[in-house]
């Protein structure tokens, strides 16, 4: 692997103008915000894992055929403390930090005791999410940091726990047509019985008192108890249809006792996640309006999932598509000692890597206790997914494998919670960092891809043409970096229908690899 991927990034705090080659659509007006790790060492100390790097947020603003770029480190409490100390002093998921031995015994003891219940970092490096009219850098902890989408300045830190009882929350919420935001989190320690929480932040949450965050009007939709008291399932995202929330409780679990003792055992929090291949995967379906869970027990074989693609209802079924794995080795691939290997060594080391598979699951809603045992209850004709009634009245779900080798999926979000045909994503071969992006046609099971030698495109983002009716009428945006010093970083703009290049905007400064982001249309 090229070590440039884990090289410390630099800020470009003032906007710089990109050089556009080709032709940008005149209607493309707005800002693409992106988030990802950009600082991997402070002073003489280094992080162990790519997902530990300090958040570096960057923006690509499209205006009247021009593109401007800027980037700033998220000024989280974690970032400020590390910079002030000139070393890493806050633990991250893959890097556990211990107090300075020069501290007195009382300070060291206080630090040790505070780590019994982890107070997680606020290094929000995964995504950008919107609550009301506010934008936040987010990760999977109880802290989020509000940012100004125009200047990328850090406005301030918000603790979910000041508004709703959460220890962890996802960085992949859903938005409905009214602008409400739906998200999910976990209540683990010190807040009553452990459970998963689904919540809604109203679009107009701030109301007349706009200075107050929309989160102040947060509403809990429902809670789901853990199936195993000390082993909550890890989740990175969830599904949403017109009427339901789909939550997958996978056998990739967080060991609470290990989490509470990780600091004393000298291991990182990442090692507290374990995959139980002998366990099953549970599918929870919750009514969005009533908060009531459908009583049918839906389950499937053990799997690991990070990203949902889409979910919808059709003829009495809930259909949902996810990127799944047979094991949990993906996280291990991103340890920096792995990523810094040359490509051939990396392939050798990761031969057992389970490839990502786009799988479609179908859950029949109208399940009667008298339904014949052993029969497939799925009546849809465009999928081979099965839901088989078991002797005990539970329903065993077997997926339809749609496509192998795609991650970081995205869709035309106007088709979220609706029947759809296309998704876009990063094509993975032997590297955790993709060098291709692709468009998959779920109906024909075919794909088209974009590729350029020595180039690494980010997660593709779909932006619809104004008034578009067809699902793929729009453009794909992807930030591209290269291991070739002669190739300047650029913003790639593809025709989403044909996947042909329309334009590229070369950026005259350094650009870092990122994870996820959000396109904010310009105000009309």
Coordinates of C-alpha atoms in Angstrom, one line a residue:
X1 CA 0.0 0.0 0.0
X2 CA 1.1 3.6 -0.6
X3 CA 2.0 5.3 2.7
X4 CA 0.8 8.6 1.2
X5 CA -2.6 7.5 2.4
X6 CA -1.6 7.8 6.0
X7 CA 0.6 11.0 5.6
X8 CA -0.3 14.0 7.7
X9 CA -2.5 16.4 5.8
X10 CA -2.3 20.2 5.7
X11 CA -5.0 22.8 6.2
X12 CA -6.0 25.1 3.3
X13 CA -8.0 27.6 5.4
X14 CA -8.6 30.2 2.7
X15 CA -10.5 29.1 -0.5
X16 CA -8.3 28.3 -3.5
X17 CA -9.6 28.2 -7.1
X18 CA -9.4 24.9 -9.0
X19 CA -8.6 24.7 -12.7
X20 CA -11.6 23.2 -14.5
X21 CA -11.0 21.0 -17.5
X22 CA -14.2 20.0 -19.4
X23 CA -17.6 21.5 -18.7
X24 CA -19.5 21.7 -15.4
X25 CA -23.3 21.7 -15.6
X26 CA -24.6 25.3 -15.1
X27 CA -27.1 24.0 -12.6
X28 CA -24.5 22.4 -10.3
X29 CA -24.5 25.0 -7.5
X30 CA -23.6 24.1 -3.9
X31 CA -21.0 22.7 -1.6
X32 CA -19.8 19.2 -1.1
X33 CA -18.5 18.8 2.5
X34 CA -16.3 15.8 3.2
X35 CA -14.8 14.4 6.4
X36 CA -12.0 11.9 7.1
X37 CA -8.8 11.3 9.1
X38 CA -6.0 13.8 8.2
X39 CA -3.4 13.8 11.0
X40 CA -1.8 10.5 12.0
X41 CA 1.0 11.8 14.3
X42 CA 1.5 14.6 16.8
X43 CA 5.0 15.3 17.9
X44 CA 6.8 12.0 18.3
X45 CA 3.6 10.0 18.9
X46 CA 1.7 8.1 16.2
X47 CA -1.7 6.6 15.9
X48 CA -2.0 2.8 15.3
X49 CA -5.1 2.9 13.1
X50 CA -6.3 4.9 10.1
X51 CA -9.7 5.5 11.7
X52 CA -7.9 7.2 14.7
X53 CA -6.5 10.1 12.7
X54 CA -7.6 13.6 13.5
X55 CA -10.6 14.9 11.5
X56 CA -9.7 17.1 8.5
X57 CA -12.8 18.6 6.9
X58 CA -12.7 19.8 3.4
X59 CA -15.2 21.5 1.0
X60 CA -15.6 21.8 -2.7
X61 CA -17.9 24.7 -3.7
X62 CA -19.5 24.8 -7.1
X63 CA -20.6 28.2 -8.3
X64 CA -21.2 29.5 -11.9
X65 CA -18.9 26.9 -13.5
X66 CA -16.1 27.4 -11.0
X67 CA -14.8 25.2 -8.1
X68 CA -13.2 26.4 -4.9
X69 CA -11.5 24.3 -2.3
X70 CA -10.7 24.7 1.4
X71 CA -9.9 22.5 4.3
X72 CA -9.6 22.8 8.1
X73 CA -8.9 20.5 11.0
X74 CA -11.9 20.0 13.2
X75 CA -10.9 22.0 16.4
X76 CA -12.3 19.3 18.7
X77 CA -11.3 19.2 22.4
X78 CA -9.2 16.1 21.5
X79 CA -7.4 18.0 18.7
X80 CA -6.7 21.0 20.9
X81 CA -5.4 18.9 23.8
X82 CA -3.1 16.9 21.6
X83 CA -1.7 20.0 19.8
X84 CA -1.1 21.7 23.2
X85 CA 0.8 18.7 24.6
X86 CA 2.6 18.1 21.3
X87 CA 1.8 14.4 21.6
X88 CA -1.3 12.2 21.5
X89 CA -2.9 12.4 25.0
X90 CA -6.5 11.3 24.1
X91 CA -7.2 7.6 23.4
X92 CA -8.8 6.6 20.1
X93 CA -10.5 3.4 19.0
X94 CA -7.3 1.7 17.9
X95 CA -4.8 3.6 20.0
X96 CA -4.9 3.5 23.9
X97 CA -2.9 6.3 25.6
X98 CA -1.6 6.3 29.1
X99 CA -0.9 9.2 31.4
X100 CA 2.4 11.0 31.5
X101 CA 4.6 9.2 34.1
X102 CA 5.8 12.6 35.2
X103 CA 2.3 13.4 36.6
X104 CA 1.9 13.0 40.4
X105 CA 0.3 9.8 41.8
X106 CA -3.1 11.6 42.4
X107 CA -3.4 12.8 38.8
X108 CA -2.4 9.3 37.5
X109 CA -4.9 7.6 39.8
X110 CA -7.7 10.0 38.7
X111 CA -6.9 9.2 35.1
X112 CA -7.0 5.5 35.7
X113 CA -10.3 5.7 37.5
X114 CA -11.9 7.8 34.8
X115 CA -11.2 5.1 32.3
X116 CA -13.4 2.5 34.0
X117 CA -16.3 4.1 32.1
X118 CA -14.7 5.4 28.9
X119 CA -15.2 9.1 28.2
X120 CA -14.7 8.9 24.5
X121 CA -12.8 11.2 22.2
X122 CA -14.7 13.9 20.3
X123 CA -12.5 13.4 17.2
X124 CA -15.5 13.3 14.8
X125 CA -13.9 12.0 11.6
X126 CA -16.5 9.9 9.9
X127 CA -19.3 12.0 8.4
X128 CA -21.2 15.3 8.2
X129 CA -24.8 15.2 9.4
X130 CA -27.6 17.7 9.6
X131 CA -30.0 18.3 12.5
X132 CA -32.5 21.1 11.7
X133 CA -30.4 23.8 10.0
X134 CA -27.2 22.9 11.8
X135 CA -24.3 20.8 10.4
X136 CA -22.1 18.6 12.6
X137 CA -19.0 16.5 12.2
X138 CA -19.8 13.1 13.5
X139 CA -18.4 9.7 14.5
X140 CA -19.9 7.0 16.7
X141 CA -19.7 8.5 20.1
X142 CA -21.9 10.7 22.3
X143 CA -20.1 13.9 21.1
X144 CA -20.6 15.8 17.8
X145 CA -19.0 19.0 16.8
X146 CA -21.0 21.7 15.0
X147 CA -19.3 23.3 12.1
X148 CA -20.0 26.3 9.8
X149 CA -20.4 24.8 6.4
X150 CA -19.2 27.9 4.6
X151 CA -16.0 28.6 6.6
X152 CA -15.4 25.1 8.1
X153 CA -14.9 26.7 11.5
X154 CA -15.7 24.6 14.5
X155 CA -18.6 26.2 16.2
X156 CA -18.6 24.0 19.3
X157 CA -19.1 20.6 20.8
X158 CA -22.5 19.1 21.6
X159 CA -23.1 16.2 23.9
X160 CA -26.0 14.0 22.8
X161 CA -26.4 13.1 26.5
X162 CA -27.6 16.7 27.3
X163 CA -30.6 15.9 25.0
X164 CA -31.2 12.2 25.0
X165 CA -29.6 9.2 27.0
X166 CA -27.0 7.9 24.6
X167 CA -23.4 6.6 24.9
X168 CA -22.9 5.9 21.2
X169 CA -24.7 7.1 18.1
X170 CA -24.3 6.4 14.3
X171 CA -22.8 8.8 11.8
X172 CA -25.3 7.7 9.1
X173 CA -28.7 9.2 9.9
X174 CA -31.7 9.3 7.5
X175 CA -33.6 12.4 6.3
X176 CA -37.3 12.5 5.2
X177 CA -39.0 14.7 2.7
X178 CA -39.9 17.2 5.4
X179 CA -36.3 17.6 6.5
X180 CA -36.6 15.6 9.7
X181 CA -33.5 13.6 10.7
X182 CA -33.8 10.0 12.1
X183 CA -30.9 8.4 13.9
X184 CA -30.0 5.5 16.2
X185 CA -27.8 5.1 19.2
X186 CA -27.0 2.9 22.2
X187 CA -27.5 3.4 25.9
X188 CA -24.9 1.3 27.8
X189 CA -23.8 2.5 31.1
X190 CA -25.4 4.4 33.9
X191 CA -28.6 5.2 32.1
X192 CA -31.0 2.4 33.1
X193 CA -31.3 -0.8 31.3
X194 CA -29.0 -1.1 28.2
X195 CA -30.9 -0.7 25.0
X196 CA -30.8 0.6 21.4
X197 CA -32.6 3.9 20.9
X198 CA -34.2 5.3 17.7
X199 CA -34.8 9.0 17.7
X200 CA -36.0 11.8 15.5
X201 CA -34.9 15.4 15.3
X202 CA -37.6 17.6 13.8
X203 CA -36.7 19.8 10.8
X204 CA -38.1 22.9 12.5
X205 CA -36.6 21.9 15.9
X206 CA -35.0 25.2 16.4
X207 CA -38.2 27.2 15.7
X208 CA -38.0 30.9 16.5
X209 CA -35.2 30.3 18.9
X210 CA -32.8 29.3 16.1
X211 CA -29.8 30.0 18.3
X212 CA -30.8 26.8 20.2
X213 CA -29.8 23.5 18.5
X214 CA -32.5 21.5 16.8
X215 CA -31.4 18.6 19.0
X216 CA -33.3 20.3 21.9
X217 CA -36.5 19.1 20.3
X218 CA -35.3 15.5 19.9
X219 CA -38.0 12.8 20.2
X220 CA -37.4 9.2 21.1
X221 CA -39.3 6.9 18.7
X222 CA -38.6 3.6 20.4
X223 CA -36.1 1.5 22.3
X224 CA -35.0 -2.1 21.7
X225 CA -33.4 -4.1 24.6
X226 CA -30.1 -5.9 23.8
X227 CA -30.6 -9.5 23.1
X228 CA -27.5 -10.1 25.2
X229 CA -27.1 -7.8 28.3
X230 CA -23.4 -7.4 28.1
X231 CA -22.9 -7.8 24.4
X232 CA -24.7 -5.1 22.3
X233 CA -24.4 -5.6 18.6
X234 CA -22.2 -3.0 16.8
X235 CA -24.0 -1.0 14.2
X236 CA -22.8 1.7 11.8
X237 CA -26.0 2.5 9.9
X238 CA -29.6 1.3 9.6
X239 CA -32.4 1.2 7.0
X240 CA -35.6 3.3 6.7
X241 CA -38.7 2.8 4.5
X242 CA -41.8 4.9 4.2
X243 CA -43.3 3.4 7.3
X244 CA -40.6 1.4 9.1
X245 CA -37.1 1.5 10.6
X246 CA -35.0 -1.6 9.8
X247 CA -32.3 -2.3 12.4
X248 CA -29.9 -5.3 12.0
X249 CA -28.7 -6.7 15.3
X250 CA -25.6 -8.5 14.1
X251 CA -23.3 -11.0 15.9
X252 CA -20.4 -8.5 15.6
X253 CA -20.6 -7.4 19.3
X254 CA -19.1 -5.0 21.8
X255 CA -18.0 -6.7 25.0
X256 CA -19.0 -4.3 27.7
X257 CA -16.8 -5.9 30.4
X258 CA -13.7 -5.8 28.1
X259 CA -14.6 -2.2 27.2
X260 CA -14.6 -1.2 30.9
X261 CA -11.3 -3.0 31.6
X262 CA -9.5 -2.3 28.3
X263 CA -7.5 0.5 29.8
X264 CA -6.2 -1.6 32.7
X265 CA -5.5 -4.6 30.4
X266 CA -3.4 -2.4 28.1
X267 CA -5.5 -3.0 25.0
X268 CA -7.4 -0.7 22.7
X269 CA -11.2 -0.3 22.5
X270 CA -11.2 -1.8 19.0
X271 CA -10.2 -5.1 20.5
X272 CA -13.4 -5.2 22.5
X273 CA -15.4 -5.9 19.3
X274 CA -15.8 -9.6 18.6
X275 CA -17.6 -11.5 15.8
X276 CA -19.5 -14.6 16.9
X277 CA -19.8 -16.7 13.7
X278 CA -22.0 -19.3 15.5
X279 CA -24.7 -16.7 16.4
X280 CA -27.5 -15.5 14.2
X281 CA -28.4 -12.1 12.8
X282 CA -31.6 -10.5 14.0
X283 CA -33.7 -8.2 11.8
X284 CA -35.9 -5.7 13.8
X285 CA -38.7 -3.9 12.0
X286 CA -40.1 -0.9 13.9
X287 CA -43.2 1.2 12.9
X288 CA -41.9 4.8 12.5
X289 CA -45.1 6.4 13.6
X290 CA -46.0 4.2 16.6
X291 CA -42.5 3.1 17.7
X292 CA -43.9 -0.5 18.0
X293 CA -41.7 -3.4 16.8
X294 CA -43.2 -6.0 14.6
X295 CA -43.5 -9.1 16.7
X296 CA -42.4 -11.6 14.1
X297 CA -38.9 -13.0 14.9
X298 CA -36.9 -12.5 11.6
X299 CA -33.3 -13.9 11.6
X300 CA -30.5 -14.9 9.3
X301 CA -27.0 -16.4 9.3
X302 CA -24.1 -14.6 11.0
X303 CA -22.8 -11.6 9.0
X304 CA -21.1 -8.3 9.5
X305 CA -22.6 -5.1 8.1
X306 CA -21.4 -1.5 8.1
X307 CA -23.4 0.2 5.4
X308 CA -27.0 -0.1 4.4
X309 CA -27.8 1.0 0.8
X310 CA -31.6 1.5 0.7
X311 CA -34.8 0.0 2.0
X312 CA -38.4 0.1 0.7
X313 CA -41.8 -1.6 0.9
X314 CA -43.4 -3.6 -1.9
X315 CA -46.6 -5.7 -1.9
X316 CA -46.5 -6.4 1.8
X317 CA -42.7 -6.9 2.1
X318 CA -39.9 -4.8 3.5
X319 CA -37.0 -5.0 1.1
X320 CA -33.5 -3.8 2.2
X321 CA -30.1 -3.9 0.7
X322 CA -26.8 -3.9 2.6
X323 CA -23.1 -4.4 2.1
X324 CA -22.2 -7.5 4.1
X325 CA -19.1 -9.5 5.1
X326 CA -18.6 -13.1 6.3
X327 CA -16.3 -11.9 9.1
X328 CA -15.0 -8.8 10.9
X329 CA -11.5 -8.6 9.4
X330 CA -12.1 -5.3 7.5
X331 CA -11.3 -3.3 10.6
X332 CA -8.0 -5.0 11.0
X333 CA -6.9 -4.1 7.5
X334 CA -6.8 -0.4 8.4
X335 CA -4.1 -0.7 11.1
X336 CA -1.4 1.5 9.7
X337 CA 1.3 -1.2 9.9
X338 CA -0.9 -3.1 7.4
X339 CA -1.6 -0.1 5.1
X340 CA 2.0 0.9 4.8
X341 CA 2.9 -2.5 3.2
X342 CA 3.6 -2.6 -0.5
X343 CA 0.7 -3.9 -2.5
X344 CA 2.0 -7.5 -3.0
X345 CA 2.7 -7.9 0.8
X346 CA -0.7 -6.5 1.6
X347 CA -2.4 -9.0 -0.7
X348 CA -0.4 -11.8 0.9
X349 CA -1.3 -10.6 4.4
X350 CA -5.0 -10.3 3.6
X351 CA -5.6 -13.4 1.5
X352 CA -8.4 -14.5 3.8
X353 CA -10.2 -11.1 3.5
X354 CA -13.9 -11.6 3.1
X355 CA -15.0 -9.4 0.2
X356 CA -18.0 -7.1 0.6
X357 CA -21.2 -8.4 -1.0
X358 CA -24.4 -6.4 -1.8
X359 CA -27.1 -8.6 -0.3
X360 CA -30.9 -8.1 -0.6
X361 CA -33.1 -9.3 2.3
X362 CA -36.9 -9.5 2.0
X363 CA -39.1 -9.6 5.1
X364 CA -42.8 -10.5 4.5
X365 CA -44.9 -8.3 6.9
X366 CA -48.1 -10.4 6.8
X367 CA -46.9 -13.5 8.7
X368 CA -49.6 -15.6 10.2
X369 CA -49.0 -18.1 13.0
X370 CA -50.7 -20.6 10.8
X371 CA -48.5 -20.0 7.7
X372 CA -47.3 -23.4 6.5
X373 CA -43.9 -24.4 8.0
X374 CA -41.0 -24.8 5.6
X375 CA -42.5 -22.6 2.9
X376 CA -40.9 -19.5 1.4
X377 CA -43.2 -16.5 2.3
X378 CA -41.6 -14.1 -0.3
X379 CA -43.9 -13.6 -3.2
X380 CA -41.9 -10.9 -5.1
X381 CA -40.8 -12.1 -8.5
X382 CA -37.6 -10.0 -9.0
X383 CA -35.5 -11.5 -6.3
X384 CA -34.2 -14.9 -5.1
X385 CA -34.3 -13.8 -1.5
X386 CA -36.2 -16.2 0.8
X387 CA -38.1 -15.9 4.1
X388 CA -38.9 -19.5 5.3
X389 CA -41.4 -20.1 8.1
X390 CA -39.8 -22.3 10.9
X391 CA -41.5 -24.8 13.2
X392 CA -41.4 -22.3 16.1
X393 CA -43.1 -19.5 14.1
X394 CA -39.9 -17.6 13.4
X395 CA -38.8 -16.6 9.9
X396 CA -35.4 -17.6 8.6
X397 CA -34.2 -15.1 5.9
X398 CA -31.8 -16.0 3.2
X399 CA -30.4 -13.2 1.0
X400 CA -30.2 -12.6 -2.7
X401 CA -26.6 -11.8 -3.6
X402 CA -26.7 -8.8 -5.9
X403 CA -23.1 -7.8 -6.4
X404 CA -19.6 -8.6 -5.1
X405 CA -16.9 -6.0 -4.4
X406 CA -18.5 -2.7 -3.6
X407 CA -18.3 -0.5 -0.5
X408 CA -19.2 3.1 0.5
X409 CA -22.6 2.8 -1.3
X410 CA -24.7 5.8 -2.2
X411 CA -27.9 6.4 -4.1
X412 CA -30.0 9.2 -5.6
X413 CA -31.3 10.1 -2.1
X414 CA -34.7 11.2 -3.6
X415 CA -35.2 7.5 -4.0
X416 CA -34.4 6.7 -0.3
X417 CA -37.1 4.6 1.2
X418 CA -38.5 4.0 -2.3
X419 CA -38.0 1.2 -4.9
X420 CA -34.9 2.0 -6.8
X421 CA -32.6 0.6 -9.4
X422 CA -29.1 2.0 -9.1
X423 CA -26.4 2.5 -6.5
X424 CA -23.0 4.0 -6.7
X425 CA -19.9 3.0 -4.7
X426 CA -16.2 2.3 -4.4
X427 CA -15.0 -0.8 -6.2
X428 CA -12.8 -2.9 -3.9
X429 CA -10.2 -5.3 -5.2
X430 CA -7.3 -6.1 -2.9
X431 CA -7.0 -2.8 -1.2
X432 CA -9.0 -1.2 1.6
X433 CA -8.6 2.0 -0.5
X434 CA -10.4 1.7 -3.8
X435 CA -9.0 2.8 -7.0
X436 CA -12.3 2.6 -8.9
X437 CA -15.8 3.9 -8.5
X438 CA -18.8 2.1 -10.1
X439 CA -22.5 2.3 -10.8
X440 CA -24.5 -0.9 -10.3
X441 CA -27.8 -1.7 -12.0
X442 CA -29.6 -3.9 -9.6
X443 CA -32.2 -5.0 -12.2
X444 CA -29.7 -6.3 -14.8
X445 CA -26.9 -7.1 -12.2
X446 CA -24.4 -5.2 -14.4
X447 CA -22.1 -2.3 -13.6
X448 CA -20.0 0.4 -15.2
X449 CA -16.9 1.9 -13.7
X450 CA -14.4 4.8 -13.7
X451 CA -10.7 4.2 -13.2
X452 CA -7.4 6.0 -13.7
X453 CA -4.0 4.5 -13.0
X454 CA -2.5 5.4 -9.5
X455 CA -5.7 7.4 -8.6
X456 CA -7.8 6.8 -5.5
X457 CA -11.4 8.2 -5.8
X458 CA -13.5 8.9 -2.7
X459 CA -17.0 7.7 -2.0
X460 CA -19.1 8.8 -5.0
X461 CA -21.9 11.3 -4.2
X462 CA -25.0 11.6 -6.5
X463 CA -26.4 15.1 -7.2
X464 CA -29.7 15.1 -9.1
X465 CA -30.4 17.5 -12.0
X466 CA -33.1 20.1 -11.3
X467 CA -36.5 18.6 -11.9
X468 CA -35.1 15.2 -12.8
X469 CA -37.6 12.4 -13.1
X470 CA -35.3 9.5 -14.0
X471 CA -33.3 8.0 -11.1
X472 CA -29.9 8.4 -12.7
X473 CA -30.4 11.9 -14.2
X474 CA -27.6 13.9 -12.5
X475 CA -23.9 13.9 -11.8
X476 CA -21.5 11.9 -9.6
X477 CA -18.9 13.8 -7.6
X478 CA -15.8 12.2 -6.2
X479 CA -12.6 13.7 -4.8
X480 CA -9.5 12.0 -6.3
X481 CA -6.0 11.8 -4.9
X482 CA -3.0 10.1 -6.5
X483 CA 0.2 8.3 -5.5
X484 CA 1.8 9.8 -8.6
X485 CA 3.3 13.2 -7.6
X486 CA 2.7 14.4 -11.2
X487 CA -1.1 14.0 -10.8
X488 CA -2.7 17.0 -9.0
X489 CA -5.6 16.1 -6.7
X490 CA -8.9 16.8 -8.5
X491 CA -12.7 16.8 -8.1
X492 CA -14.2 14.4 -10.7
X493 CA -17.6 15.1 -12.2
X494 CA -19.2 12.2 -14.1
X495 CA -22.5 11.9 -16.0
X496 CA -24.4 9.6 -13.7
X497 CA -26.3 8.0 -16.6
X498 CA -23.3 7.1 -18.8
X499 CA -20.5 7.3 -16.1
X500 CA -18.5 9.3 -18.6
X501 CA -16.3 12.2 -17.4
X502 CA -17.8 15.6 -17.8
X503 CA -15.2 17.6 -16.0
X504 CA -12.4 17.6 -13.5
X505 CA -11.3 20.4 -11.3
X506 CA -7.6 20.2 -10.4
X507 CA -6.8 21.6 -7.0
X508 CA -3.5 23.5 -6.5
X509 CA -2.9 22.2 -3.0
X510 CA -2.7 18.9 -1.0
X511 CA -6.0 17.0 -0.6
X512 CA -6.4 14.0 1.8
X513 CA -8.3 10.7 1.5
X514 CA -11.7 11.0 3.2
X515 CA -14.6 8.8 4.3
X516 CA -18.1 10.3 4.0
X517 CA -19.8 13.6 3.3
X518 CA -22.8 15.6 2.3
X519 CA -23.8 17.8 -0.6
X520 CA -25.5 21.1 0.4
X521 CA -27.3 22.7 -2.5
X522 CA -26.9 26.5 -2.8
X523 CA -29.8 28.5 -1.5
X524 CA -32.0 29.5 -4.4

